[in-house]
PDB file of C-alpha atoms and ligand atoms in Angstrom:
ATOM      1  CA  UNK N  30      41.776   2.381  46.391  1.00 73.00           C
ATOM      2  CA  UNK N  31      38.540   3.354  44.634  1.00 91.00           C
ATOM      3  CA  UNK N  32      35.090   2.310  44.123  1.00 97.00           C
ATOM      4  CA  UNK N  33      34.406   1.656  40.550  1.00 98.00           C
ATOM      5  CA  UNK N  34      31.171   1.826  38.669  1.00 98.00           C
ATOM      6  CA  UNK N  35      29.533  -1.680  38.268  1.00 98.00           C
ATOM      7  CA  UNK N  36      28.221  -2.298  34.653  1.00 98.00           C
ATOM      8  CA  UNK N  37      24.745  -3.512  34.611  1.00 98.00           C
ATOM      9  CA  UNK N  38      22.817  -6.148  32.493  1.00 97.00           C
ATOM     10  CA  UNK N  39      22.575  -4.850  28.841  1.00 97.00           C
ATOM     11  CA  UNK N  40      25.989  -3.261  28.869  1.00 98.00           C
ATOM     12  CA  UNK N  41      27.771  -4.946  26.009  1.00 98.00           C
ATOM     13  CA  UNK N  42      31.026  -5.322  27.887  1.00 98.00           C
ATOM     14  CA  UNK N  43      29.345  -7.937  30.070  1.00 98.00           C
ATOM     15  CA  UNK N  44      28.825 -10.247  27.000  1.00 98.00           C
ATOM     16  CA  UNK N  45      32.425 -10.250  25.820  1.00 98.00           C
ATOM     17  CA  UNK N  46      35.205 -12.793  26.199  1.00 98.00           C
ATOM     18  CA  UNK N  47      37.946 -11.404  28.447  1.00 98.00           C
ATOM     19  CA  UNK N  48      41.669 -11.527  27.647  1.00 98.00           C
ATOM     20  CA  UNK N  49      44.290 -13.402  29.462  1.00 98.00           C
ATOM     21  CA  UNK N  50      46.217 -11.284  32.102  1.00 98.00           C
ATOM     22  CA  UNK N  51      49.805 -11.215  31.071  1.00 98.00           C
ATOM     23  CA  UNK N  52      51.204  -8.296  33.169  1.00 98.00           C
ATOM     24  CA  UNK N  53      51.142  -8.945  36.892  1.00 98.00           C
ATOM     25  CA  UNK N  54      51.991  -5.242  37.598  1.00 98.00           C
ATOM     26  CA  UNK N  55      50.808  -2.478  39.774  1.00 98.00           C
ATOM     27  CA  UNK N  56      48.012  -1.628  37.533  1.00 98.00           C
ATOM     28  CA  UNK N  57      46.620  -5.232  38.044  1.00 98.00           C
ATOM     29  CA  UNK N  58      47.008  -4.817  41.838  1.00 98.00           C
ATOM     30  CA  UNK N  59      45.039  -1.560  41.887  1.00 98.00           C
ATOM     31  CA  UNK N  60      42.388  -3.145  39.784  1.00 98.00           C
ATOM     32  CA  UNK N  61      42.037  -6.067  42.188  1.00 98.00           C
ATOM     33  CA  UNK N  62      42.072  -3.748  45.204  1.00 98.00           C
ATOM     34  CA  UNK N  63      39.377  -1.571  43.678  1.00 98.00           C
ATOM     35  CA  UNK N  64      37.333  -4.541  42.713  1.00 98.00           C
ATOM     36  CA  UNK N  65      37.456  -5.895  46.236  1.00 98.00           C
ATOM     37  CA  UNK N  66      36.445  -2.633  47.686  1.00 98.00           C
ATOM     38  CA  UNK N  67      33.670  -2.235  45.144  1.00 98.00           C
ATOM     39  CA  UNK N  68      32.309  -5.662  45.877  1.00 98.00           C
ATOM     40  CA  UNK N  69      32.463  -5.240  49.491  1.00 97.00           C
ATOM     41  CA  UNK N  70      30.726  -1.994  49.399  1.00 96.00           C
ATOM     42  CA  UNK N  71      27.847  -3.496  47.531  1.00 96.00           C
ATOM     43  CA  UNK N  72      27.809  -6.628  49.824  1.00 95.00           C
ATOM     44  CA  UNK N  73      28.692  -8.911  46.921  1.00 96.00           C
ATOM     45  CA  UNK N  74      30.398 -12.392  47.254  1.00 97.00           C
ATOM     46  CA  UNK N  75      32.176 -12.014  44.116  1.00 98.00           C
ATOM     47  CA  UNK N  76      33.095  -9.647  41.178  1.00 98.00           C
ATOM     48  CA  UNK N  77      34.769 -10.178  37.820  1.00 98.00           C
ATOM     49  CA  UNK N  78      36.806  -7.547  35.985  1.00 98.00           C
ATOM     50  CA  UNK N  79      34.297  -7.076  33.076  1.00 98.00           C
ATOM     51  CA  UNK N  80      31.787  -5.962  35.740  1.00 98.00           C
ATOM     52  CA  UNK N  81      33.923  -2.840  36.235  1.00 98.00           C
ATOM     53  CA  UNK N  82      34.441  -2.420  32.597  1.00 98.00           C
ATOM     54  CA  UNK N  83      37.817  -4.087  32.217  1.00 98.00           C
ATOM     55  CA  UNK N  84      38.041  -7.204  29.838  1.00 98.00           C
ATOM     56  CA  UNK N  85      40.640  -9.048  31.738  1.00 98.00           C
ATOM     57  CA  UNK N  86      40.470 -12.546  33.170  1.00 98.00           C
ATOM     58  CA  UNK N  87      40.596 -11.511  36.893  1.00 98.00           C
ATOM     59  CA  UNK N  88      38.178 -12.280  39.689  1.00 98.00           C
ATOM     60  CA  UNK N  89      37.770 -11.474  43.330  1.00 98.00           C
ATOM     61  CA  UNK N  90      35.756 -13.599  45.721  1.00 98.00           C
ATOM     62  CA  UNK N  91      34.727 -13.319  49.426  1.00 98.00           C
ATOM     63  CA  UNK N  92      32.007 -15.649  50.648  1.00 97.00           C
ATOM     64  CA  UNK N  93      32.904 -14.984  54.300  1.00 95.00           C
ATOM     65  CA  UNK N  94      36.098 -17.067  54.430  1.00 93.00           C
ATOM     66  CA  UNK N  95      38.453 -14.228  53.336  1.00 96.00           C
ATOM     67  CA  UNK N  96      39.528 -12.553  50.134  1.00 98.00           C
ATOM     68  CA  UNK N  97      40.374 -14.690  47.074  1.00 98.00           C
ATOM     69  CA  UNK N  98      41.927 -13.524  43.882  1.00 98.00           C
ATOM     70  CA  UNK N  99      41.838 -15.721  40.823  1.00 98.00           C
ATOM     71  CA  UNK N 100      43.736 -14.482  37.739  1.00 98.00           C
ATOM     72  CA  UNK N 101      43.314 -16.424  34.477  1.00 98.00           C
ATOM     73  CA  UNK N 102      41.121 -19.027  36.358  1.00 98.00           C
ATOM     74  CA  UNK N 103      40.313 -22.282  34.796  1.00 98.00           C
ATOM     75  CA  UNK N 104      37.963 -24.918  36.243  1.00 98.00           C
ATOM     76  CA  UNK N 105      39.802 -28.172  36.156  1.00 98.00           C
ATOM     77  CA  UNK N 106      37.464 -30.379  38.260  1.00 98.00           C
ATOM     78  CA  UNK N 107      34.014 -30.527  39.457  1.00 98.00           C
ATOM     79  CA  UNK N 108      31.777 -32.910  41.337  1.00 98.00           C
ATOM     80  CA  UNK N 109      28.426 -33.172  42.912  1.00 98.00           C
ATOM     81  CA  UNK N 110      25.455 -30.854  42.527  1.00 98.00           C
ATOM     82  CA  UNK N 111      23.852 -28.014  44.563  1.00 98.00           C
ATOM     83  CA  UNK N 112      20.823 -25.851  43.778  1.00 97.00           C
ATOM     84  CA  UNK N 113      20.446 -22.683  45.463  1.00 96.00           C
ATOM     85  CA  UNK N 114      19.601 -18.973  45.023  1.00 96.00           C
ATOM     86  CA  UNK N 115      22.107 -16.806  43.016  1.00 97.00           C
ATOM     87  CA  UNK N 116      22.317 -13.228  42.289  1.00 97.00           C
ATOM     88  CA  UNK N 117      24.674 -10.869  40.535  1.00 98.00           C
ATOM     89  CA  UNK N 118      25.844  -7.259  41.165  1.00 98.00           C
ATOM     90  CA  UNK N 119      25.390  -6.488  37.502  1.00 98.00           C
ATOM     91  CA  UNK N 120      21.689  -7.771  37.780  1.00 98.00           C
ATOM     92  CA  UNK N 121      20.552  -5.893  40.917  1.00 96.00           C
ATOM     93  CA  UNK N 122      17.373  -6.972  42.726  1.00 94.00           C
ATOM     94  CA  UNK N 123      17.136 -10.357  40.772  1.00 97.00           C
ATOM     95  CA  UNK N 124      17.550 -13.841  42.377  1.00 97.00           C
ATOM     96  CA  UNK N 125      17.117 -17.078  40.721  1.00 97.00           C
ATOM     97  CA  UNK N 126      17.663 -20.779  41.411  1.00 98.00           C
ATOM     98  CA  UNK N 127      20.805 -22.050  39.777  1.00 98.00           C
ATOM     99  CA  UNK N 128      22.128 -25.538  39.850  1.00 98.00           C
ATOM    100  CA  UNK N 129      26.040 -25.898  40.145  1.00 98.00           C
ATOM    101  CA  UNK N 130      28.545 -28.412  41.045  1.00 98.00           C
ATOM    102  CA  UNK N 131      29.073 -28.619  44.749  1.00 98.00           C
ATOM    103  CA  UNK N 132      32.832 -28.988  44.656  1.00 98.00           C
ATOM    104  CA  UNK N 133      35.021 -27.143  42.185  1.00 98.00           C
ATOM    105  CA  UNK N 134      38.770 -27.129  41.808  1.00 98.00           C
ATOM    106  CA  UNK N 135      40.239 -24.220  39.896  1.00 98.00           C
ATOM    107  CA  UNK N 136      43.796 -23.666  38.650  1.00 98.00           C
ATOM    108  CA  UNK N 137      44.657 -19.805  38.532  1.00 98.00           C
ATOM    109  CA  UNK N 138      47.412 -17.433  39.042  1.00 98.00           C
ATOM    110  CA  UNK N 139      47.780 -15.073  42.061  1.00 98.00           C
ATOM    111  CA  UNK N 140      48.424 -11.325  41.656  1.00 98.00           C
ATOM    112  CA  UNK N 141      52.058 -11.927  41.218  1.00 98.00           C
ATOM    113  CA  UNK N 142      51.673 -14.586  38.354  1.00 98.00           C
ATOM    114  CA  UNK N 143      52.223 -17.722  40.657  1.00 98.00           C
ATOM    115  CA  UNK N 144      50.022 -20.657  39.595  1.00 98.00           C
ATOM    116  CA  UNK N 145      48.015 -22.375  42.380  1.00 98.00           C
ATOM    117  CA  UNK N 146      45.145 -24.757  42.643  1.00 98.00           C
ATOM    118  CA  UNK N 147      42.246 -24.323  45.055  1.00 98.00           C
ATOM    119  CA  UNK N 148      39.199 -26.441  45.925  1.00 98.00           C
ATOM    120  CA  UNK N 149      35.996 -24.861  47.020  1.00 98.00           C
ATOM    121  CA  UNK N 150      32.641 -26.309  48.296  1.00 98.00           C
ATOM    122  CA  UNK N 151      29.195 -24.977  48.477  1.00 98.00           C
ATOM    123  CA  UNK N 152      28.926 -21.244  48.264  1.00 97.00           C
ATOM    124  CA  UNK N 153      32.558 -20.878  47.287  1.00 98.00           C
ATOM    125  CA  UNK N 154      32.137 -23.445  44.440  1.00 98.00           C
ATOM    126  CA  UNK N 155      29.175 -21.479  43.354  1.00 98.00           C
ATOM    127  CA  UNK N 156      31.012 -18.192  43.348  1.00 98.00           C
ATOM    128  CA  UNK N 157      33.994 -19.831  41.516  1.00 98.00           C
ATOM    129  CA  UNK N 158      31.661 -20.957  38.754  1.00 98.00           C
ATOM    130  CA  UNK N 159      29.554 -17.760  38.547  1.00 98.00           C
ATOM    131  CA  UNK N 160      32.679 -15.460  38.459  1.00 98.00           C
ATOM    132  CA  UNK N 161      34.691 -17.617  35.926  1.00 98.00           C
ATOM    133  CA  UNK N 162      31.622 -17.542  33.611  1.00 98.00           C
ATOM    134  CA  UNK N 163      31.637 -13.737  33.678  1.00 98.00           C
ATOM    135  CA  UNK N 164      35.114 -13.963  31.893  1.00 98.00           C
ATOM    136  CA  UNK N 165      33.464 -15.723  29.000  1.00 98.00           C
ATOM    137  CA  UNK N 166      30.668 -13.048  28.764  1.00 98.00           C
ATOM    138  CA  UNK N 167      28.116 -15.280  30.352  1.00 98.00           C
ATOM    139  CA  UNK N 168      25.519 -14.129  32.960  1.00 98.00           C
ATOM    140  CA  UNK N 169      23.957 -16.356  35.571  1.00 97.00           C
ATOM    141  CA  UNK N 170      20.428 -15.465  34.179  1.00 96.00           C
ATOM    142  CA  UNK N 171      20.942 -18.092  31.346  1.00 93.00           C
ATOM    143  CA  UNK N 172      21.196 -20.752  33.995  1.00 96.00           C
ATOM    144  CA  UNK N 173      18.312 -19.805  36.163  1.00 97.00           C
ATOM    145  CA  UNK N 174      15.584 -22.552  36.402  1.00 95.00           C
ATOM    146  CA  UNK N 175      13.294 -20.465  38.535  1.00 96.00           C
ATOM    147  CA  UNK N 176      13.214 -16.866  39.358  1.00 96.00           C
ATOM    148  CA  UNK N 177      12.625 -15.863  43.143  1.00 92.00           C
ATOM    149  CA  UNK N 178      10.171 -13.233  43.959  1.00 82.00           C
TER     150      UNK N 178
HETATM  151 NI1  LIG Y 210      27.926 -11.834  38.729  1.00 71.31          NI
END
């Protein structure tokens, strides 16, 4: 396990589309473990692989309900709406109001390649949207309606 460097806004890797994960091997497991430790150390609620410089479709989330890993995630259903403050470990010190669906269902693979579906509400739904967008090279800043001082 190791703490990896978090890429910050302006780093070109954050704006690229990530590639599908095809090998569910030890290298992926190490990446996921490192991502989780890096996220925890920075007190984040989610981290996507491009944020540590890896262009792969892998995400870790922990909004206080335990560790979640989403490989090749795809949002397949969303409903409702929530507006709340959002931040990102790649954009330190910046918080903004973002409107997201309140309930989100994702289809994803686990670290061994097994497909599953998961539904999240509130903060978890927000994190699922935010992190999945990182995999397509998008930062939450584009969605901010109002920055919070
Ligand atoms: Ni982020």
